[in-house]
């Protein structure tokens, strides 16, 4: 059986893995490259013929996992794309957004258009969690909750390879459990080959309790200073989680409620999908929904659904909070909010998401005193701080706990993917030294035999 890596090797974005036996060819994820260093790879050939791919397994709806699917379709793929039902709806929104971003940027050649997304949607095929599902005579799969974003799945894949059957496990992105909306990450037992993410390398996250108190502290400070608190957010999961946390702080923590504004039409659409799929929420939160509490709404909360909403909010007097995308500040409406608020000392910026190398968010998190937004130099006088507690990715103790449970059998090979090179290498070293696993950090465009 051959494994070919077409992205997210020694880097975080562009997830795409080809699995090939004598009888079948399928890929797991088909994501967009999103950091400046590797964006050009989006227009490269996949390195395989998309028309020969039998099917796709999609772990979740983040753009770095689903964002090249319309390119795959455009280049001849006509098979099924298997994922959870909520991933279908969320992926549609994420891919439409990517197509719009391509069209709005004069510096990039669109790799697909909104119409290609529409055609790609005809390939999606829902698979529920927890059921054995036969794709054909060669392959069966089972999805478990990865606890990363709503609908995210770990794929167990049993494949006939000649007379033998091999079991491959794809972690997708693993969650930072326990998280307030999604369920906890599930464990799987036994594999021949494991593909594991390594976004945070060997780091340990700040506890969620400490993260909550730091978020509360930032709100209290911004109220005292009569400033604006800007929180760059990813439209998917981080936005919903932060709305939930803010609601909780205002309701239960004795903090004066101030206006909160979500300036991201994509995040508003995603939040509507979250409301529709409340049956996927974890049990504690389900009880609140059962009591007819809207998790994503409180009195001072406003959203941009149409043009002009944004203007109305910017006229509101301080203190206030703005949530806007993109989460890594490499585009989107957050740029306008940063341009306006960074030069003023009584404002605050809170970085709560993963920041890829070279992104504006990374520069701010690392303490830049001046940044360039668009063509403009912007002085950073606002207080910028970072909270990693709200990450939707597992940290190293969680990764280790997850892989330790894969015992019957223990994997012969573990591919460490979806991490910056030095972080993936660090993870592989510990997997080798502490767990005795044959951990490999694969290379983009290379074929491995398993
Ligand atoms: Zn993800």
GROMACS .gro file of C-alpha atoms and ligand atoms in nm:
model
  451
    1UNK     CA    1   0.000   0.000   0.000
    2UNK     CA    2   0.134   0.341  -0.097
    3UNK     CA    3   0.090   0.669   0.088
    4UNK     CA    4   0.153   0.995  -0.095
    5UNK     CA    5   0.157   1.327   0.090
    6UNK     CA    6   0.017   1.627  -0.091
    7UNK     CA    7   0.014   1.887   0.188
    8UNK     CA    8   0.035   1.963   0.563
    9UNK     CA    9   0.378   1.797   0.587
   10UNK     CA   10   0.628   1.998   0.789
   11UNK     CA   11   0.370   2.278   0.778
   12UNK     CA   12   0.021   2.331   0.914
   13UNK     CA   13  -0.204   2.386   0.615
   14UNK     CA   14  -0.299   2.206   0.291
   15UNK     CA   15  -0.397   1.865   0.438
   16UNK     CA   16  -0.419   1.600   0.163
   17UNK     CA   17  -0.308   1.236   0.180
   18UNK     CA   18  -0.343   0.983  -0.102
   19UNK     CA   19  -0.380   0.613  -0.016
   20UNK     CA   20  -0.330   0.368  -0.301
   21UNK     CA   21  -0.356  -0.010  -0.330
   22UNK     CA   22  -0.367  -0.218  -0.647
   23UNK     CA   23  -0.746  -0.180  -0.651
   24UNK     CA   24  -0.832   0.158  -0.502
   25UNK     CA   25  -0.716   0.516  -0.471
   26UNK     CA   26  -0.864   0.756  -0.222
   27UNK     CA   27  -0.763   1.073  -0.044
   28UNK     CA   28  -0.811   1.196   0.310
   29UNK     CA   29  -0.882   1.571   0.324
   30UNK     CA   30  -0.816   1.816   0.045
   31UNK     CA   31  -0.728   2.143   0.213
   32UNK     CA   32  -0.606   2.481   0.104
   33UNK     CA   33  -0.254   2.602   0.178
   34UNK     CA   34  -0.310   2.917   0.383
   35UNK     CA   35   0.026   3.059   0.484
   36UNK     CA   36   0.214   3.304   0.266
   37UNK     CA   37   0.513   3.073   0.220
   38UNK     CA   38   0.313   2.790   0.065
   39UNK     CA   39   0.004   2.954  -0.089
   40UNK     CA   40   0.149   2.906  -0.439
   41UNK     CA   41   0.110   2.528  -0.394
   42UNK     CA   42  -0.268   2.573  -0.428
   43UNK     CA   43  -0.222   2.614  -0.802
   44UNK     CA   44   0.024   2.322  -0.836
   45UNK     CA   45  -0.085   1.987  -0.976
   46UNK     CA   46  -0.199   1.746  -0.705
   47UNK     CA   47   0.067   1.499  -0.816
   48UNK     CA   48  -0.209   1.246  -0.900
   49UNK     CA   49  -0.495   1.240  -1.148
   50UNK     CA   50  -0.815   1.358  -0.967
   51UNK     CA   51  -1.032   1.162  -1.214
   52UNK     CA   52  -0.873   0.837  -1.083
   53UNK     CA   53  -0.962   0.906  -0.718
   54UNK     CA   54  -1.243   0.672  -0.605
   55UNK     CA   55  -1.357   0.876  -0.304
   56UNK     CA   56  -1.256   1.133  -0.043
   57UNK     CA   57  -1.271   1.106   0.337
   58UNK     CA   58  -1.313   1.452   0.490
   59UNK     CA   59  -1.221   1.486   0.858
   60UNK     CA   60  -1.373   1.832   0.915
   61UNK     CA   61  -1.476   2.163   0.761
   62UNK     CA   62  -1.176   2.388   0.830
   63UNK     CA   63  -1.051   2.538   0.502
   64UNK     CA   64  -0.705   2.385   0.542
   65UNK     CA   65  -0.882   2.046   0.522
   66UNK     CA   66  -1.163   2.105   0.268
   67UNK     CA   67  -1.058   2.414   0.068
   68UNK     CA   68  -0.908   2.237  -0.237
   69UNK     CA   69  -1.210   2.006  -0.295
   70UNK     CA   70  -1.357   2.230  -0.569
   71UNK     CA   71  -1.018   2.223  -0.747
   72UNK     CA   72  -1.028   1.841  -0.722
   73UNK     CA   73  -1.377   1.842  -0.878
   74UNK     CA   74  -1.273   2.090  -1.147
   75UNK     CA   75  -0.985   1.862  -1.243
   76UNK     CA   76  -1.202   1.553  -1.289
   77UNK     CA   77  -1.294   1.400  -0.950
   78UNK     CA   78  -1.652   1.263  -0.949
   79UNK     CA   79  -1.655   1.022  -0.652
   80UNK     CA   80  -1.822   1.059  -0.312
   81UNK     CA   81  -1.693   1.279  -0.031
   82UNK     CA   82  -1.768   1.105   0.301
   83UNK     CA   83  -1.802   1.310   0.621
   84UNK     CA   84  -2.049   1.389   0.900
   85UNK     CA   85  -2.373   1.573   0.805
   86UNK     CA   86  -2.272   1.895   0.983
   87UNK     CA   87  -1.935   1.892   0.804
   88UNK     CA   88  -2.125   1.903   0.473
   89UNK     CA   89  -2.306   2.227   0.565
   90UNK     CA   90  -2.004   2.389   0.725
   91UNK     CA   91  -1.770   2.296   0.435
   92UNK     CA   92  -2.008   2.456   0.187
   93UNK     CA   93  -1.984   2.789   0.370
   94UNK     CA   94  -1.605   2.766   0.403
   95UNK     CA   95  -1.551   2.680   0.034
   96UNK     CA   96  -1.787   2.957  -0.085
   97UNK     CA   97  -1.593   3.200   0.132
   98UNK     CA   98  -1.261   3.085  -0.022
   99UNK     CA   99  -1.401   3.129  -0.372
  100UNK     CA  100  -1.509   3.484  -0.280
  101UNK     CA  101  -1.165   3.561  -0.132
  102UNK     CA  102  -1.000   3.448  -0.459
  103UNK     CA  103  -1.227   3.681  -0.655
  104UNK     CA  104  -1.166   3.979  -0.427
  105UNK     CA  105  -0.785   3.955  -0.439
  106UNK     CA  106  -0.623   4.095  -0.754
  107UNK     CA  107  -0.293   3.931  -0.663
  108UNK     CA  108  -0.420   3.574  -0.683
  109UNK     CA  109  -0.543   3.364  -0.969
  110UNK     CA  110  -0.868   3.198  -0.855
  111UNK     CA  111  -0.819   2.821  -0.844
  112UNK     CA  112  -1.200   2.787  -0.853
  113UNK     CA  113  -1.521   2.989  -0.856
  114UNK     CA  114  -1.848   2.976  -0.654
  115UNK     CA  115  -2.006   2.764  -0.930
  116UNK     CA  116  -1.736   2.497  -0.880
  117UNK     CA  117  -1.830   2.484  -0.511
  118UNK     CA  118  -2.193   2.428  -0.607
  119UNK     CA  119  -2.096   2.135  -0.832
  120UNK     CA  120  -1.864   1.989  -0.564
  121UNK     CA  121  -2.154   1.985  -0.317
  122UNK     CA  122  -2.324   1.713  -0.530
  123UNK     CA  123  -2.047   1.470  -0.427
  124UNK     CA  124  -2.102   1.491  -0.049
  125UNK     CA  125  -2.233   1.183   0.126
  126UNK     CA  126  -2.319   1.191   0.500
  127UNK     CA  127  -2.187   0.926   0.741
  128UNK     CA  128  -2.294   0.926   1.108
  129UNK     CA  129  -2.051   0.884   1.398
  130UNK     CA  130  -1.998   0.541   1.548
  131UNK     CA  131  -2.127   0.311   1.271
  132UNK     CA  132  -1.937   0.059   1.061
  133UNK     CA  133  -1.983   0.184   0.708
  134UNK     CA  134  -1.878  -0.011   0.398
  135UNK     CA  135  -1.771   0.211   0.111
  136UNK     CA  136  -1.708  -0.081  -0.127
  137UNK     CA  137  -1.570  -0.437  -0.113
  138UNK     CA  138  -1.225  -0.301  -0.038
  139UNK     CA  139  -1.282  -0.036   0.227
  140UNK     CA  140  -1.490   0.017   0.539
  141UNK     CA  141  -1.477   0.311   0.774
  142UNK     CA  142  -1.589   0.426   1.118
  143UNK     CA  143  -1.605   0.787   1.235
  144UNK     CA  144  -1.549   0.899   1.595
  145UNK     CA  145  -1.586   1.247   1.738
  146UNK     CA  146  -1.253   1.433   1.727
  147UNK     CA  147  -1.391   1.706   1.959
  148UNK     CA  148  -1.212   1.973   1.753
  149UNK     CA  149  -1.500   2.160   1.585
  150UNK     CA  150  -1.863   2.061   1.536
  151UNK     CA  151  -1.875   1.753   1.310
  152UNK     CA  152  -1.500   1.685   1.322
  153UNK     CA  153  -1.413   1.318   1.288
  154UNK     CA  154  -1.134   1.070   1.349
  155UNK     CA  155  -1.144   0.814   1.068
  156UNK     CA  156  -1.073   0.445   1.126
  157UNK     CA  157  -1.023   0.288   0.783
  158UNK     CA  158  -0.997  -0.086   0.715
  159UNK     CA  159  -0.850  -0.161   0.372
  160UNK     CA  160  -0.800  -0.489   0.189
  161UNK     CA  161  -0.446  -0.510   0.064
  162UNK     CA  162  -0.398  -0.833  -0.129
  163UNK     CA  163  -0.485  -1.113   0.113
  164UNK     CA  164  -0.444  -0.895   0.419
  165UNK     CA  165  -0.649  -0.619   0.575
  166UNK     CA  166  -0.478  -0.311   0.714
  167UNK     CA  167  -0.620  -0.056   0.950
  168UNK     CA  168  -0.530   0.310   0.906
  169UNK     CA  169  -0.632   0.576   1.158
  170UNK     CA  170  -0.646   0.943   1.064
  171UNK     CA  171  -0.668   1.176   1.364
  172UNK     CA  172  -0.776   1.479   1.160
  173UNK     CA  173  -0.740   1.767   1.405
  174UNK     CA  174  -0.786   1.657   1.765
  175UNK     CA  175  -0.973   1.871   2.018
  176UNK     CA  176  -0.871   2.052   2.334
  177UNK     CA  177  -1.111   1.859   2.556
  178UNK     CA  178  -1.309   1.935   2.757
  179UNK     CA  179  -1.443   2.227   2.551
  180UNK     CA  180  -1.774   2.402   2.618
  181UNK     CA  181  -1.970   2.321   2.297
  182UNK     CA  182  -1.821   2.017   2.123
  183UNK     CA  183  -1.804   1.673   2.280
  184UNK     CA  184  -1.479   1.530   2.416
  185UNK     CA  185  -1.229   1.368   2.179
  186UNK     CA  186  -1.299   0.996   2.144
  187UNK     CA  187  -1.030   0.730   2.160
  188UNK     CA  188  -0.976   0.450   1.912
  189UNK     CA  189  -0.822   0.113   1.975
  190UNK     CA  190  -0.562  -0.047   1.752
  191UNK     CA  191  -0.413   0.048   1.415
  192UNK     CA  192  -0.143  -0.057   1.172
  193UNK     CA  193  -0.072   0.298   1.063
  194UNK     CA  194  -0.164   0.628   1.236
  195UNK     CA  195  -0.162   0.979   1.092
  196UNK     CA  196  -0.151   1.229   1.376
  197UNK     CA  197  -0.166   1.608   1.379
  198UNK     CA  198   0.102   1.809   1.564
  199UNK     CA  199  -0.018   2.172   1.542
  200UNK     CA  200   0.106   2.265   1.891
  201UNK     CA  201   0.409   2.033   1.892
  202UNK     CA  202   0.522   1.947   2.245
  203UNK     CA  203   0.356   2.252   2.404
  204UNK     CA  204   0.109   2.243   2.693
  205UNK     CA  205  -0.190   2.479   2.683
  206UNK     CA  206  -0.280   2.723   2.956
  207UNK     CA  207  -0.575   2.580   3.152
  208UNK     CA  208  -0.922   2.687   3.041
  209UNK     CA  209  -0.992   2.828   3.388
  210UNK     CA  210  -0.688   3.054   3.366
  211UNK     CA  211  -0.786   3.149   3.008
  212UNK     CA  212  -1.133   3.245   3.129
  213UNK     CA  213  -0.995   3.462   3.407
  214UNK     CA  214  -0.757   3.634   3.163
  215UNK     CA  215  -1.046   3.701   2.923
  216UNK     CA  216  -1.245   3.846   3.212
  217UNK     CA  217  -0.944   4.057   3.314
  218UNK     CA  218  -0.914   4.202   2.961
  219UNK     CA  219  -1.284   4.297   2.963
  220UNK     CA  220  -1.257   4.459   3.307
  221UNK     CA  221  -0.948   4.658   3.191
  222UNK     CA  222  -1.112   4.775   2.870
  223UNK     CA  223  -1.418   4.890   3.067
  224UNK     CA  224  -1.190   5.080   3.308
  225UNK     CA  225  -0.993   5.241   3.021
  226UNK     CA  226  -1.307   5.306   2.812
  227UNK     CA  227  -1.139   5.134   2.519
  228UNK     CA  228  -1.221   4.882   2.247
  229UNK     CA  229  -1.122   4.517   2.283
  230UNK     CA  230  -1.055   4.356   1.943
  231UNK     CA  231  -1.054   3.975   1.933
  232UNK     CA  232  -0.953   3.825   1.596
  233UNK     CA  233  -1.153   3.503   1.554
  234UNK     CA  234  -1.188   3.213   1.314
  235UNK     CA  235  -1.545   3.197   1.186
  236UNK     CA  236  -1.572   2.831   1.271
  237UNK     CA  237  -1.579   2.710   1.636
  238UNK     CA  238  -1.363   2.985   1.796
  239UNK     CA  239  -1.633   3.247   1.732
  240UNK     CA  240  -1.910   3.031   1.879
  241UNK     CA  241  -1.694   2.937   2.177
  242UNK     CA  242  -1.601   3.300   2.253
  243UNK     CA  243  -1.963   3.418   2.227
  244UNK     CA  244  -2.049   3.142   2.474
  245UNK     CA  245  -1.765   3.247   2.709
  246UNK     CA  246  -1.856   3.618   2.691
  247UNK     CA  247  -2.219   3.540   2.763
  248UNK     CA  248  -2.108   3.337   3.064
  249UNK     CA  249  -1.881   3.616   3.195
  250UNK     CA  250  -2.157   3.879   3.167
  251UNK     CA  251  -2.420   3.651   3.315
  252UNK     CA  252  -2.231   3.482   3.597
  253UNK     CA  253  -1.912   3.676   3.674
  254UNK     CA  254  -2.042   4.009   3.792
  255UNK     CA  255  -1.893   4.201   3.498
  256UNK     CA  256  -2.090   4.492   3.352
  257UNK     CA  257  -2.231   4.390   3.014
  258UNK     CA  258  -2.083   4.599   2.730
  259UNK     CA  259  -2.175   4.588   2.360
  260UNK     CA  260  -2.021   4.298   2.167
  261UNK     CA  261  -2.013   4.309   1.790
  262UNK     CA  262  -1.947   4.013   1.558
  263UNK     CA  263  -1.822   4.162   1.231
  264UNK     CA  264  -1.802   3.851   1.012
  265UNK     CA  265  -2.092   3.750   0.785
  266UNK     CA  266  -1.927   3.405   0.747
  267UNK     CA  267  -1.917   3.357   1.126
  268UNK     CA  268  -2.283   3.462   1.145
  269UNK     CA  269  -2.378   3.195   0.886
  270UNK     CA  270  -2.166   2.933   1.065
  271UNK     CA  271  -2.331   3.021   1.398
  272UNK     CA  272  -2.673   2.963   1.236
  273UNK     CA  273  -2.553   2.613   1.131
  274UNK     CA  274  -2.433   2.547   1.489
  275UNK     CA  275  -2.784   2.631   1.615
  276UNK     CA  276  -2.933   2.381   1.366
  277UNK     CA  277  -2.703   2.099   1.481
  278UNK     CA  278  -2.741   2.137   1.857
  279UNK     CA  279  -2.783   1.757   1.880
  280UNK     CA  280  -2.403   1.737   1.829
  281UNK     CA  281  -2.331   1.955   2.136
  282UNK     CA  282  -2.193   1.801   2.452
  283UNK     CA  283  -2.442   1.689   2.714
  284UNK     CA  284  -2.405   1.980   2.955
  285UNK     CA  285  -2.466   2.237   2.684
  286UNK     CA  286  -2.755   2.033   2.541
  287UNK     CA  287  -2.933   2.079   2.873
  288UNK     CA  288  -2.907   2.458   2.834
  289UNK     CA  289  -3.040   2.439   2.478
  290UNK     CA  290  -3.318   2.218   2.613
  291UNK     CA  291  -3.411   2.506   2.841
  292UNK     CA  292  -3.451   2.716   2.525
  293UNK     CA  293  -3.145   2.922   2.602
  294UNK     CA  294  -2.982   3.059   2.285
  295UNK     CA  295  -2.615   2.990   2.355
  296UNK     CA  296  -2.502   3.241   2.098
  297UNK     CA  297  -2.702   3.545   2.197
  298UNK     CA  298  -2.723   3.799   2.480
  299UNK     CA  299  -2.870   4.148   2.501
  300UNK     CA  300  -2.565   4.353   2.402
  301UNK     CA  301  -2.467   4.117   2.119
  302UNK     CA  302  -2.490   4.245   1.758
  303UNK     CA  303  -2.393   4.084   1.427
  304UNK     CA  304  -2.326   4.208   1.074
  305UNK     CA  305  -2.583   4.048   0.852
  306UNK     CA  306  -2.591   4.329   0.596
  307UNK     CA  307  -2.388   4.622   0.468
  308UNK     CA  308  -2.398   4.922   0.698
  309UNK     CA  309  -2.434   4.722   1.024
  310UNK     CA  310  -2.061   4.761   1.072
  311UNK     CA  311  -2.077   5.139   1.042
  312UNK     CA  312  -2.354   5.166   1.301
  313UNK     CA  313  -2.149   4.973   1.554
  314UNK     CA  314  -1.828   5.170   1.500
  315UNK     CA  315  -2.023   5.483   1.599
  316UNK     CA  316  -2.113   5.330   1.936
  317UNK     CA  317  -1.915   5.479   2.221
  318UNK     CA  318  -1.656   5.277   2.418
  319UNK     CA  319  -1.614   5.046   2.602
  320UNK     CA  320  -1.702   4.770   2.357
  321UNK     CA  321  -1.579   4.439   2.215
  322UNK     CA  322  -1.529   4.353   1.846
  323UNK     CA  323  -1.497   3.995   1.721
  324UNK     CA  324  -1.386   3.981   1.358
  325UNK     CA  325  -1.211   3.750   1.112
  326UNK     CA  326  -0.979   3.633   1.000
  327UNK     CA  327  -0.844   3.466   1.312
  328UNK     CA  328  -0.483   3.504   1.194
  329UNK     CA  329  -0.537   3.867   1.081
  330UNK     CA  330  -0.416   3.781   0.730
  331UNK     CA  331  -0.729   3.924   0.568
  332UNK     CA  332  -1.092   4.005   0.640
  333UNK     CA  333  -1.269   4.275   0.835
  334UNK     CA  334  -1.046   4.248   1.140
  335UNK     CA  335  -0.784   4.444   0.945
  336UNK     CA  336  -1.000   4.760   0.949
  337UNK     CA  337  -1.061   4.720   1.322
  338UNK     CA  338  -0.688   4.672   1.388
  339UNK     CA  339  -0.591   4.971   1.172
  340UNK     CA  340  -0.829   5.186   1.372
  341UNK     CA  341  -0.765   5.050   1.722
  342UNK     CA  342  -0.396   4.945   1.738
  343UNK     CA  343  -0.253   5.301   1.756
  344UNK     CA  344  -0.461   5.393   2.064
  345UNK     CA  345  -0.315   5.301   2.403
  346UNK     CA  346  -0.640   5.236   2.591
  347UNK     CA  347  -0.750   4.970   2.343
  348UNK     CA  348  -0.666   4.601   2.369
  349UNK     CA  349  -0.614   4.314   2.125
  350UNK     CA  350  -0.653   3.958   2.240
  351UNK     CA  351  -0.495   3.681   2.031
  352UNK     CA  352  -0.676   3.355   2.105
  353UNK     CA  353  -0.619   3.149   1.789
  354UNK     CA  354  -0.333   2.958   1.631
  355UNK     CA  355  -0.115   3.202   1.433
  356UNK     CA  356   0.070   3.062   1.136
  357UNK     CA  357   0.429   3.179   1.069
  358UNK     CA  358   0.440   3.513   0.888
  359UNK     CA  359   0.080   3.611   0.968
  360UNK     CA  360  -0.002   3.956   1.107
  361UNK     CA  361  -0.153   3.786   1.414
  362UNK     CA  362   0.179   3.607   1.480
  363UNK     CA  363   0.369   3.938   1.453
  364UNK     CA  364   0.130   4.104   1.699
  365UNK     CA  365   0.146   3.809   1.938
  366UNK     CA  366   0.528   3.826   1.929
  367UNK     CA  367   0.519   4.191   2.038
  368UNK     CA  368   0.568   4.391   1.714
  369UNK     CA  369   0.572   4.766   1.784
  370UNK     CA  370   0.476   4.856   1.427
  371UNK     CA  371   0.298   4.648   1.161
  372UNK     CA  372   0.200   4.695   0.800
  373UNK     CA  373  -0.171   4.663   0.721
  374UNK     CA  374  -0.247   4.694   0.352
  375UNK     CA  375   0.011   4.949   0.244
  376UNK     CA  376  -0.004   5.141   0.569
  377UNK     CA  377   0.242   5.140   0.860
  378UNK     CA  378   0.046   5.114   1.186
  379UNK     CA  379   0.195   5.187   1.531
  380UNK     CA  380   0.104   4.932   1.799
  381UNK     CA  381   0.018   5.126   2.116
  382UNK     CA  382  -0.278   4.911   2.222
  383UNK     CA  383  -0.214   4.636   2.475
  384UNK     CA  384  -0.173   4.305   2.287
  385UNK     CA  385  -0.194   3.977   2.477
  386UNK     CA  386  -0.231   3.610   2.398
  387UNK     CA  387  -0.448   3.334   2.547
  388UNK     CA  388  -0.393   2.982   2.415
  389UNK     CA  389  -0.647   2.822   2.647
  390UNK     CA  390  -0.924   2.856   2.388
  391UNK     CA  391  -0.736   2.662   2.122
  392UNK     CA  392  -0.950   2.396   1.953
  393UNK     CA  393  -0.639   2.177   1.907
  394UNK     CA  394  -0.503   1.919   2.148
  395UNK     CA  395  -0.179   2.010   2.323
  396UNK     CA  396   0.100   1.754   2.369
  397UNK     CA  397  -0.030   1.580   2.685
  398UNK     CA  398  -0.363   1.529   2.505
  399UNK     CA  399  -0.191   1.398   2.187
  400UNK     CA  400   0.012   1.153   2.394
  401UNK     CA  401  -0.292   1.035   2.591
  402UNK     CA  402  -0.477   0.976   2.261
  403UNK     CA  403  -0.202   0.780   2.087
  404UNK     CA  404  -0.115   0.576   2.398
  405UNK     CA  405  -0.464   0.420   2.380
  406UNK     CA  406  -0.399   0.278   2.030
  407UNK     CA  407  -0.265  -0.052   2.155
  408UNK     CA  408  -0.430  -0.355   1.999
  409UNK     CA  409  -0.231  -0.362   1.780
  410UNK     CA  410   0.023  -0.087   1.840
  411UNK     CA  411   0.087   0.104   1.517
  412UNK     CA  412   0.386  -0.005   1.307
  413UNK     CA  413   0.414   0.341   1.157
  414UNK     CA  414   0.302   0.682   1.283
  415UNK     CA  415   0.311   0.973   1.041
  416UNK     CA  416   0.338   1.306   1.225
  417UNK     CA  417   0.172   1.571   1.010
  418UNK     CA  418  -0.004   1.911   1.028
  419UNK     CA  419   0.264   2.099   1.224
  420UNK     CA  420   0.551   2.337   1.159
  421UNK     CA  421   0.863   2.134   1.080
  422UNK     CA  422   1.050   2.174   1.411
  423UNK     CA  423   0.732   2.103   1.611
  424UNK     CA  424   0.648   1.785   1.414
  425UNK     CA  425   1.009   1.668   1.452
  426UNK     CA  426   0.992   1.726   1.831
  427UNK     CA  427   0.668   1.524   1.854
  428UNK     CA  428   0.818   1.239   1.647
  429UNK     CA  429   1.127   1.230   1.875
  430UNK     CA  430   0.916   1.181   2.188
  431UNK     CA  431   0.692   0.921   2.020
  432UNK     CA  432   1.010   0.727   1.936
  433UNK     CA  433   1.193   0.769   2.267
  434UNK     CA  434   0.903   0.741   2.512
  435UNK     CA  435   0.655   0.516   2.331
  436UNK     CA  436   0.892   0.321   2.105
  437UNK     CA  437   0.688   0.406   1.797
  438UNK     CA  438   0.827   0.429   1.444
  439UNK     CA  439   0.736   0.797   1.404
  440UNK     CA  440   0.799   0.957   1.066
  441UNK     CA  441   0.770   1.323   0.968
  442UNK     CA  442   0.681   1.283   0.600
  443UNK     CA  443   0.777   1.512   0.315
  444UNK     CA  444   0.551   1.690   0.068
  445UNK     CA  445   0.531   1.509  -0.267
  446UNK     CA  446   0.695   1.189  -0.138
  447UNK     CA  447   0.560   0.833  -0.153
  448UNK     CA  448   0.588   0.595   0.146
  449UNK     CA  449   0.520   0.220   0.146
  450UNK     CA  450   0.333   0.078   0.446
  451LIG    ZN1  451  -0.906   2.208   1.204
   0.00000   0.00000   0.00000
